[in-house]
């Protein structure tokens, strides 16, 4: 399922990062890599703050839809 459907506070394993090449590269540079862990800290109107690789990152719903957990 996409990261945009994850529950707040629940640790999830990233299975795949999709999208166009530029989108995948951007997300991988932020730390979203297959096998890594991601936790949703908060969500407001689809925009999310997530904890990935011990850093907090803000992403929008469109980007969250490309991350499969």
N, CA, C and O atoms as a CHARMM CRD file, in Angstrom:
* protein
*
  276
    1    1 UNK  N      0.85200  -1.18100   0.00000 PROA 1      0.00000
    2    1 UNK  CA     0.00000   0.00000   0.00000 PROA 1      0.00000
    3    1 UNK  C      0.89600   1.24200   0.00000 PROA 1      0.00000
    4    1 UNK  O      2.04000   1.16500   0.44900 PROA 1      0.00000
    5    2 UNK  N      0.41400   2.36200  -0.48200 PROA 2      0.00000
    6    2 UNK  CA     1.22100   3.58400  -0.49400 PROA 2      0.00000
    7    2 UNK  C      1.37600   4.17200   0.91100 PROA 2      0.00000
    8    2 UNK  O      0.54100   3.95600   1.78900 PROA 2      0.00000
    9    3 UNK  N      2.45400   4.91000   1.09300 PROA 3      0.00000
   10    3 UNK  CA     2.73100   5.53200   2.38400 PROA 3      0.00000
   11    3 UNK  C      1.61400   6.47700   2.80900 PROA 3      0.00000
   12    3 UNK  O      1.40000   6.67900   4.00500 PROA 3      0.00000
   13    4 UNK  N      0.90600   7.05300   1.85600 PROA 4      0.00000
   14    4 UNK  CA    -0.17100   7.99400   2.18500 PROA 4      0.00000
   15    4 UNK  C     -1.30100   7.33200   2.97100 PROA 4      0.00000
   16    4 UNK  O     -2.11600   8.03100   3.57400 PROA 4      0.00000
   17    5 UNK  N     -1.36700   5.99500   2.97800 PROA 5      0.00000
   18    5 UNK  CA    -2.40600   5.28000   3.70800 PROA 5      0.00000
   19    5 UNK  C     -1.92000   4.74600   5.05900 PROA 5      0.00000
   20    5 UNK  O     -2.68600   4.09400   5.76800 PROA 5      0.00000
   21    6 UNK  N     -0.67200   5.00900   5.42300 PROA 6      0.00000
   22    6 UNK  CA    -0.11000   4.49300   6.67400 PROA 6      0.00000
   23    6 UNK  C     -0.69200   5.22400   7.87600 PROA 6      0.00000
   24    6 UNK  O     -1.08700   6.38600   7.78300 PROA 6      0.00000
   25    7 UNK  N     -0.73800   4.52500   9.00100 PROA 7      0.00000
   26    7 UNK  CA    -1.23500   5.11800  10.24100 PROA 7      0.00000
   27    7 UNK  C     -0.12400   5.89100  10.92900 PROA 7      0.00000
   28    7 UNK  O      1.05400   5.55100  10.81100 PROA 7      0.00000
   29    8 UNK  N     -0.50800   6.92200  11.64000 PROA 8      0.00000
   30    8 UNK  CA     0.43700   7.74100  12.38700 PROA 8      0.00000
   31    8 UNK  C      1.06600   6.92800  13.51400 PROA 8      0.00000
   32    8 UNK  O      0.36700   6.22400  14.24300 PROA 8      0.00000
   33    9 UNK  N      2.39800   7.02900  13.65400 PROA 9      0.00000
   34    9 UNK  CA     3.11400   6.36500  14.72700 PROA 9      0.00000
   35    9 UNK  C      3.49900   4.92800  14.45600 PROA 9      0.00000
   36    9 UNK  O      4.15000   4.30300  15.29300 PROA 9      0.00000
   37   10 UNK  N      3.12100   4.39100  13.32300 PROA 10     0.00000
   38   10 UNK  CA     3.38500   2.99600  12.99600 PROA 10     0.00000
   39   10 UNK  C      4.63900   2.90000  12.12200 PROA 10     0.00000
   40   10 UNK  O      4.71200   3.55300  11.08100 PROA 10     0.00000
   41   11 UNK  N      5.62300   2.09900  12.52900 PROA 11     0.00000
   42   11 UNK  CA     6.83600   1.90100  11.73400 PROA 11     0.00000
   43   11 UNK  C      6.53100   0.95800  10.57700 PROA 11     0.00000
   44   11 UNK  O      5.89100  -0.07600  10.76700 PROA 11     0.00000
   45   12 UNK  N      6.98600   1.31300   9.38400 PROA 12     0.00000
   46   12 UNK  CA     6.74800   0.50900   8.19500 PROA 12     0.00000
   47   12 UNK  C      8.04700   0.32100   7.42700 PROA 12     0.00000
   48   12 UNK  O      8.94000   1.16600   7.48300 PROA 12     0.00000
   49   13 UNK  N      8.14500  -0.79800   6.70600 PROA 13     0.00000
   50   13 UNK  CA     9.30600  -1.06500   5.86100 PROA 13     0.00000
   51   13 UNK  C      8.97400  -0.62000   4.43900 PROA 13     0.00000
   52   13 UNK  O      7.90700  -0.94300   3.91700 PROA 13     0.00000
   53   14 UNK  N      9.88000   0.11300   3.82000 PROA 14     0.00000
   54   14 UNK  CA     9.69100   0.55900   2.44100 PROA 14     0.00000
   55   14 UNK  C      9.98200  -0.62300   1.52000 PROA 14     0.00000
   56   14 UNK  O     11.06700  -1.20300   1.57300 PROA 14     0.00000
   57   15 UNK  N      9.02000  -0.97700   0.68200 PROA 15     0.00000
   58   15 UNK  CA     9.19000  -2.09600  -0.23800 PROA 15     0.00000
   59   15 UNK  C      9.65300  -1.62800  -1.60800 PROA 15     0.00000
   60   15 UNK  O     10.42500  -2.31600  -2.27700 PROA 15     0.00000
   61   16 UNK  N      9.17800  -0.44700  -2.02900 PROA 16     0.00000
   62   16 UNK  CA     9.50500   0.02500  -3.37800 PROA 16     0.00000
   63   16 UNK  C      9.29800   1.52900  -3.44600 PROA 16     0.00000
   64   16 UNK  O      8.41000   2.07700  -2.79300 PROA 16     0.00000
   65   17 UNK  N     10.12300   2.18300  -4.23800 PROA 17     0.00000
   66   17 UNK  CA     9.94900   3.60700  -4.51000 PROA 17     0.00000
   67   17 UNK  C      9.66400   3.72200  -5.99800 PROA 17     0.00000
   68   17 UNK  O     10.50300   3.36400  -6.82500 PROA 17     0.00000
   69   18 UNK  N      8.47600   4.22300  -6.34400 PROA 18     0.00000
   70   18 UNK  CA     8.06700   4.29300  -7.73500 PROA 18     0.00000
   71   18 UNK  C      8.14300   5.69900  -8.30100 PROA 18     0.00000
   72   18 UNK  O      8.72000   6.60100  -7.69400 PROA 18     0.00000
   73   19 UNK  N      7.55200   5.87100  -9.47100 PROA 19     0.00000
   74   19 UNK  CA     7.52500   7.17300 -10.12600 PROA 19     0.00000
   75   19 UNK  C      8.56500   7.26500 -11.21800 PROA 19     0.00000
   76   19 UNK  O      9.25300   6.29400 -11.53300 PROA 19     0.00000
   77   20 UNK  N      8.66500   8.45100 -11.79100 PROA 20     0.00000
   78   20 UNK  CA     9.65100   8.69800 -12.83900 PROA 20     0.00000
   79   20 UNK  C     11.04900   8.67500 -12.22800 PROA 20     0.00000
   80   20 UNK  O     11.20400   8.74400 -11.00900 PROA 20     0.00000
   81   21 UNK  N     12.05700   8.57800 -13.07800 PROA 21     0.00000
   82   21 UNK  CA    13.44300   8.49200 -12.61600 PROA 21     0.00000
   83   21 UNK  C     13.82900   9.65400 -11.71600 PROA 21     0.00000
   84   21 UNK  O     14.47200   9.45000 -10.68700 PROA 21     0.00000
   85   22 UNK  N     13.44600  10.86600 -12.08700 PROA 22     0.00000
   86   22 UNK  CA    13.78700  12.04800 -11.27800 PROA 22     0.00000
   87   22 UNK  C     13.11000  11.99100  -9.90900 PROA 22     0.00000
   88   22 UNK  O     13.71100  12.36200  -8.90100 PROA 22     0.00000
   89   23 UNK  N     11.86800  11.52800  -9.87500 PROA 23     0.00000
   90   23 UNK  CA    11.13300  11.40700  -8.61200 PROA 23     0.00000
   91   23 UNK  C     11.77500  10.36400  -7.71900 PROA 23     0.00000
   92   23 UNK  O     11.95400  10.60000  -6.52400 PROA 23     0.00000
   93   24 UNK  N     12.12800   9.20200  -8.28400 PROA 24     0.00000
   94   24 UNK  CA    12.77800   8.14800  -7.50700 PROA 24     0.00000
   95   24 UNK  C     14.11000   8.63000  -6.93700 PROA 24     0.00000
   96   24 UNK  O     14.41600   8.38900  -5.77000 PROA 24     0.00000
   97   25 UNK  N     14.89100   9.30200  -7.75800 PROA 25     0.00000
   98   25 UNK  CA    16.19200   9.79600  -7.30900 PROA 25     0.00000
   99   25 UNK  C     16.02100  10.81500  -6.18500 PROA 25     0.00000
  100   25 UNK  O     16.77100  10.79200  -5.20900 PROA 25     0.00000
  101   26 UNK  N     15.05000  11.69900  -6.31300 PROA 26     0.00000
  102   26 UNK  CA    14.78300  12.70500  -5.28000 PROA 26     0.00000
  103   26 UNK  C     14.41800  12.03800  -3.95300 PROA 26     0.00000
  104   26 UNK  O     14.95300  12.39900  -2.90500 PROA 26     0.00000
  105   27 UNK  N     13.50900  11.06900  -4.00300 PROA 27     0.00000
  106   27 UNK  CA    13.07800  10.38300  -2.78400 PROA 27     0.00000
  107   27 UNK  C     14.21400   9.55900  -2.17600 PROA 27     0.00000
  108   27 UNK  O     14.35100   9.50500  -0.95400 PROA 27     0.00000
  109   28 UNK  N     15.02300   8.92300  -3.01100 PROA 28     0.00000
  110   28 UNK  CA    16.14700   8.14900  -2.50000 PROA 28     0.00000
  111   28 UNK  C     17.18500   9.05600  -1.84000 PROA 28     0.00000
  112   28 UNK  O     17.80600   8.66000  -0.85400 PROA 28     0.00000
  113   29 UNK  N     17.38100  10.25200  -2.36100 PROA 29     0.00000
  114   29 UNK  CA    18.29900  11.21100  -1.73900 PROA 29     0.00000
  115   29 UNK  C     17.79500  11.67000  -0.38300 PROA 29     0.00000
  116   29 UNK  O     18.59500  12.02900   0.48200 PROA 29     0.00000
  117   30 UNK  N     16.47600  11.66600  -0.17900 PROA 30     0.00000
  118   30 UNK  CA    15.90000  12.01400   1.11700 PROA 30     0.00000
  119   30 UNK  C     15.99800  10.86500   2.11700 PROA 30     0.00000
  120   30 UNK  O     15.79400  11.06100   3.31500 PROA 30     0.00000
  121   31 UNK  N     16.31000   9.65900   1.62100 PROA 31     0.00000
  122   31 UNK  CA    16.45100   8.50800   2.50600 PROA 31     0.00000
  123   31 UNK  C     15.40700   7.43000   2.30800 PROA 31     0.00000
  124   31 UNK  O     15.41700   6.43000   3.02500 PROA 31     0.00000
  125   32 UNK  N     14.51000   7.60500   1.35900 PROA 32     0.00000
  126   32 UNK  CA    13.46800   6.61000   1.09000 PROA 32     0.00000
  127   32 UNK  C     14.02500   5.54200   0.15800 PROA 32     0.00000
  128   32 UNK  O     13.93300   5.67300  -1.06300 PROA 32     0.00000
  129   33 UNK  N     14.60600   4.48000   0.73000 PROA 33     0.00000
  130   33 UNK  CA    15.17800   3.39000  -0.04900 PROA 33     0.00000
  131   33 UNK  C     14.50900   2.08000   0.36100 PROA 33     0.00000
  132   33 UNK  O     14.06900   1.92600   1.50000 PROA 33     0.00000
  133   34 UNK  N     14.44000   1.14900  -0.57300 PROA 34     0.00000
  134   34 UNK  CA    13.82300  -0.15100  -0.29700 PROA 34     0.00000
  135   34 UNK  C     14.55000  -0.82400   0.86400 PROA 34     0.00000
  136   34 UNK  O     15.78000  -0.85700   0.90400 PROA 34     0.00000
  137   35 UNK  N     13.78300  -1.35500   1.79600 PROA 35     0.00000
  138   35 UNK  CA    14.34000  -2.00800   2.97100 PROA 35     0.00000
  139   35 UNK  C     14.49500  -1.08900   4.16800 PROA 35     0.00000
  140   35 UNK  O     14.74600  -1.55500   5.27900 PROA 35     0.00000
  141   36 UNK  N     14.34900   0.21700   3.95300 PROA 36     0.00000
  142   36 UNK  CA    14.46900   1.17900   5.04800 PROA 36     0.00000
  143   36 UNK  C     13.16600   1.29500   5.81900 PROA 36     0.00000
  144   36 UNK  O     12.11300   0.85700   5.35600 PROA 36     0.00000
  145   37 UNK  N     13.25100   1.88600   6.99200 PROA 37     0.00000
  146   37 UNK  CA    12.06500   2.07100   7.82900 PROA 37     0.00000
  147   37 UNK  C     11.57900   3.51000   7.73800 PROA 37     0.00000
  148   37 UNK  O     12.37800   4.44200   7.64200 PROA 37     0.00000
  149   38 UNK  N     10.25800   3.68200   7.76800 PROA 38     0.00000
  150   38 UNK  CA     9.64500   5.00400   7.75100 PROA 38     0.00000
  151   38 UNK  C      8.48300   5.00300   8.73900 PROA 38     0.00000
  152   38 UNK  O      7.71400   4.04400   8.81400 PROA 38     0.00000
  153   39 UNK  N      8.36800   6.09500   9.49700 PROA 39     0.00000
  154   39 UNK  CA     7.28900   6.24500  10.47100 PROA 39     0.00000
  155   39 UNK  C      6.59800   7.57600  10.22500 PROA 39     0.00000
  156   39 UNK  O      7.25800   8.60900  10.11400 PROA 39     0.00000
  157   40 UNK  N      5.27300   7.55800  10.13900 PROA 40     0.00000
  158   40 UNK  CA     4.50500   8.78300   9.95400 PROA 40     0.00000
  159   40 UNK  C      4.39000   9.48100  11.31100 PROA 40     0.00000
  160   40 UNK  O      3.89000   8.90100  12.27500 PROA 40     0.00000
  161   41 UNK  N      4.85300  10.71700  11.37600 PROA 41     0.00000
  162   41 UNK  CA     4.78400  11.49300  12.60800 PROA 41     0.00000
  163   41 UNK  C      3.44500  12.23400  12.67700 PROA 41     0.00000
  164   41 UNK  O      2.76800  12.19900  13.70400 PROA 41     0.00000
  165   42 UNK  N      3.06500  12.90000  11.58700 PROA 42     0.00000
  166   42 UNK  CA     1.76600  13.58700  11.54500 PROA 42     0.00000
  167   42 UNK  C      1.30700  13.72600  10.10200 PROA 42     0.00000
  168   42 UNK  O      2.09700  13.64200   9.16200 PROA 42     0.00000
  169   43 UNK  N     -0.00400  13.94200   9.95600 PROA 43     0.00000
  170   43 UNK  CA    -0.60200  14.11700   8.63200 PROA 43     0.00000
  171   43 UNK  C     -1.66900  15.19400   8.71200 PROA 43     0.00000
  172   43 UNK  O     -2.54200  15.15300   9.57900 PROA 43     0.00000
  173   44 UNK  N     -1.59500  16.15800   7.80200 PROA 44     0.00000
  174   44 UNK  CA    -2.59600  17.21400   7.71300 PROA 44     0.00000
  175   44 UNK  C     -2.94600  17.39500   6.24100 PROA 44     0.00000
  176   44 UNK  O     -2.09300  17.77600   5.44100 PROA 44     0.00000
  177   45 UNK  N     -4.19100  17.12400   5.88400 PROA 45     0.00000
  178   45 UNK  CA    -4.69000  17.26600   4.51000 PROA 45     0.00000
  179   45 UNK  C     -3.86200  16.49100   3.49300 PROA 45     0.00000
  180   45 UNK  O     -3.67700  16.95500   2.36800 PROA 45     0.00000
  181   46 UNK  N     -3.36600  15.32400   3.87000 PROA 46     0.00000
  182   46 UNK  CA    -2.58400  14.50700   2.95200 PROA 46     0.00000
  183   46 UNK  C     -1.10000  14.80400   2.99100 PROA 46     0.00000
  184   46 UNK  O     -0.29900  13.96200   2.58600 PROA 46     0.00000
  185   47 UNK  N     -0.70900  15.97800   3.46600 PROA 47     0.00000
  186   47 UNK  CA     0.70500  16.30200   3.62000 PROA 47     0.00000
  187   47 UNK  C      1.21300  15.63400   4.88500 PROA 47     0.00000
  188   47 UNK  O      0.53100  15.63300   5.91000 PROA 47     0.00000
  189   48 UNK  N      2.41300  15.06400   4.81700 PROA 48     0.00000
  190   48 UNK  CA     2.90300  14.25100   5.92000 PROA 48     0.00000
  191   48 UNK  C      4.26900  14.70000   6.40900 PROA 48     0.00000
  192   48 UNK  O      5.09100  15.20800   5.64600 PROA 48     0.00000
  193   49 UNK  N      4.48700  14.50300   7.68700 PROA 49     0.00000
  194   49 UNK  CA     5.82400  14.60500   8.26100 PROA 49     0.00000
  195   49 UNK  C      6.18300  13.19200   8.67500 PROA 49     0.00000
  196   49 UNK  O      5.47600  12.56200   9.46200 PROA 49     0.00000
  197   50 UNK  N      7.29100  12.70200   8.13500 PROA 50     0.00000
  198   50 UNK  CA     7.69100  11.32200   8.39800 PROA 50     0.00000
  199   50 UNK  C      9.10400  11.29000   8.96400 PROA 50     0.00000
  200   50 UNK  O      9.90200  12.20100   8.74300 PROA 50     0.00000
  201   51 UNK  N      9.39100  10.23200   9.69200 PROA 51     0.00000
  202   51 UNK  CA    10.71800  10.00500  10.22900 PROA 51     0.00000
  203   51 UNK  C     11.36200   8.91500   9.39400 PROA 51     0.00000
  204   51 UNK  O     10.88800   7.77900   9.36900 PROA 51     0.00000
  205   52 UNK  N     12.45300   9.26300   8.70300 PROA 52     0.00000
  206   52 UNK  CA    13.17200   8.30800   7.87000 PROA 52     0.00000
  207   52 UNK  C     14.65900   8.51500   8.10500 PROA 52     0.00000
  208   52 UNK  O     15.15400   9.64100   8.03600 PROA 52     0.00000
  209   53 UNK  N     15.36700   7.43400   8.38000 PROA 53     0.00000
  210   53 UNK  CA    16.81100   7.48700   8.66700 PROA 53     0.00000
  211   53 UNK  C     17.14300   8.52500   9.72900 PROA 53     0.00000
  212   53 UNK  O     18.07000   9.31700   9.55800 PROA 53     0.00000
  213   54 UNK  N     16.39500   8.52400  10.81300 PROA 54     0.00000
  214   54 UNK  CA    16.59600   9.40100  11.96000 PROA 54     0.00000
  215   54 UNK  C     16.49500  10.89200  11.60800 PROA 54     0.00000
  216   54 UNK  O     17.06200  11.73400  12.30400 PROA 54     0.00000
  217   55 UNK  N     15.78000  11.21100  10.54000 PROA 55     0.00000
  218   55 UNK  CA    15.51800  12.60000  10.14800 PROA 55     0.00000
  219   55 UNK  C     14.02800  12.76700   9.90600 PROA 55     0.00000
  220   55 UNK  O     13.34300  11.83100   9.49200 PROA 55     0.00000
  221   56 UNK  N     13.54000  13.96600  10.16800 PROA 56     0.00000
  222   56 UNK  CA    12.13300  14.25900   9.86200 PROA 56     0.00000
  223   56 UNK  C     12.06500  14.96200   8.51900 PROA 56     0.00000
  224   56 UNK  O     12.79400  15.91900   8.26000 PROA 56     0.00000
  225   57 UNK  N     11.17100  14.46800   7.66700 PROA 57     0.00000
  226   57 UNK  CA    11.03200  14.97800   6.31200 PROA 57     0.00000
  227   57 UNK  C      9.56100  15.26200   6.05600 PROA 57     0.00000
  228   57 UNK  O      8.70200  14.46400   6.43100 PROA 57     0.00000
  229   58 UNK  N      9.26400  16.38600   5.42200 PROA 58     0.00000
  230   58 UNK  CA     7.89100  16.72600   5.04200 PROA 58     0.00000
  231   58 UNK  C      7.71300  16.40600   3.55800 PROA 58     0.00000
  232   58 UNK  O      8.50000  16.84200   2.71900 PROA 58     0.00000
  233   59 UNK  N      6.66800  15.63900   3.25000 PROA 59     0.00000
  234   59 UNK  CA     6.35100  15.32000   1.85400 PROA 59     0.00000
  235   59 UNK  C      4.86200  15.50600   1.62700 PROA 59     0.00000
  236   59 UNK  O      4.06100  15.42100   2.55700 PROA 59     0.00000
  237   60 UNK  N      4.50200  15.76200   0.36700 PROA 60     0.00000
  238   60 UNK  CA     3.08400  15.91900   0.05100 PROA 60     0.00000
  239   60 UNK  C      2.47900  14.56800  -0.32900 PROA 60     0.00000
  240   60 UNK  O      3.19100  13.57200  -0.45800 PROA 60     0.00000
  241   61 UNK  N      1.17000  14.54800  -0.50300 PROA 61     0.00000
  242   61 UNK  CA     0.45800  13.29900  -0.78800 PROA 61     0.00000
  243   61 UNK  C      0.92500  12.66700  -2.07600 PROA 61     0.00000
  244   61 UNK  O      1.01500  11.44200  -2.16200 PROA 61     0.00000
  245   62 UNK  N      1.22800  13.47600  -3.08900 PROA 62     0.00000
  246   62 UNK  CA     1.69800  12.95900  -4.36800 PROA 62     0.00000
  247   62 UNK  C      2.98700  12.16500  -4.20400 PROA 62     0.00000
  248   62 UNK  O      3.11900  11.07800  -4.76600 PROA 62     0.00000
  249   63 UNK  N      3.93400  12.69600  -3.44400 PROA 63     0.00000
  250   63 UNK  CA     5.19000  11.99300  -3.19400 PROA 63     0.00000
  251   63 UNK  C      4.95600  10.73900  -2.34600 PROA 63     0.00000
  252   63 UNK  O      5.56300   9.69700  -2.58900 PROA 63     0.00000
  253   64 UNK  N      4.07700  10.84800  -1.35800 PROA 64     0.00000
  254   64 UNK  CA     3.78400   9.69900  -0.48900 PROA 64     0.00000
  255   64 UNK  C      3.15800   8.55500  -1.27200 PROA 64     0.00000
  256   64 UNK  O      3.34000   7.39000  -0.91800 PROA 64     0.00000
  257   65 UNK  N      2.42000   8.87600  -2.33400 PROA 65     0.00000
  258   65 UNK  CA     1.80600   7.83700  -3.15200 PROA 65     0.00000
  259   65 UNK  C      2.83600   7.02500  -3.93700 PROA 65     0.00000
  260   65 UNK  O      2.54000   5.90500  -4.35300 PROA 65     0.00000
  261   66 UNK  N      4.03200   7.56300  -4.14800 PROA 66     0.00000
  262   66 UNK  CA     5.08400   6.85900  -4.88600 PROA 66     0.00000
  263   66 UNK  C      5.88200   5.89900  -3.99800 PROA 66     0.00000
  264   66 UNK  O      6.64300   5.07400  -4.50300 PROA 66     0.00000
  265   67 UNK  N      5.71000   6.00600  -2.67700 PROA 67     0.00000
  266   67 UNK  CA     6.44700   5.16500  -1.74400 PROA 67     0.00000
  267   67 UNK  C      5.54200   4.02000  -1.30100 PROA 67     0.00000
  268   67 UNK  O      4.51900   4.24000  -0.65300 PROA 67     0.00000
  269   68 UNK  N      5.92400   2.80800  -1.65200 PROA 68     0.00000
  270   68 UNK  CA     5.12000   1.61800  -1.34500 PROA 68     0.00000
  271   68 UNK  C      5.69500   0.94000  -0.10700 PROA 68     0.00000
  272   68 UNK  O      6.89000   0.65400  -0.02700 PROA 68     0.00000
  273   69 UNK  N      4.78700   0.68600   0.87600 PROA 69     0.00000
  274   69 UNK  CA     5.21800   0.02800   2.12300 PROA 69     0.00000
  275   69 UNK  C      4.57100  -1.34000   2.23200 PROA 69     0.00000
  276   69 UNK  O      4.80200  -2.05600   3.20600 PROA 69     0.00000
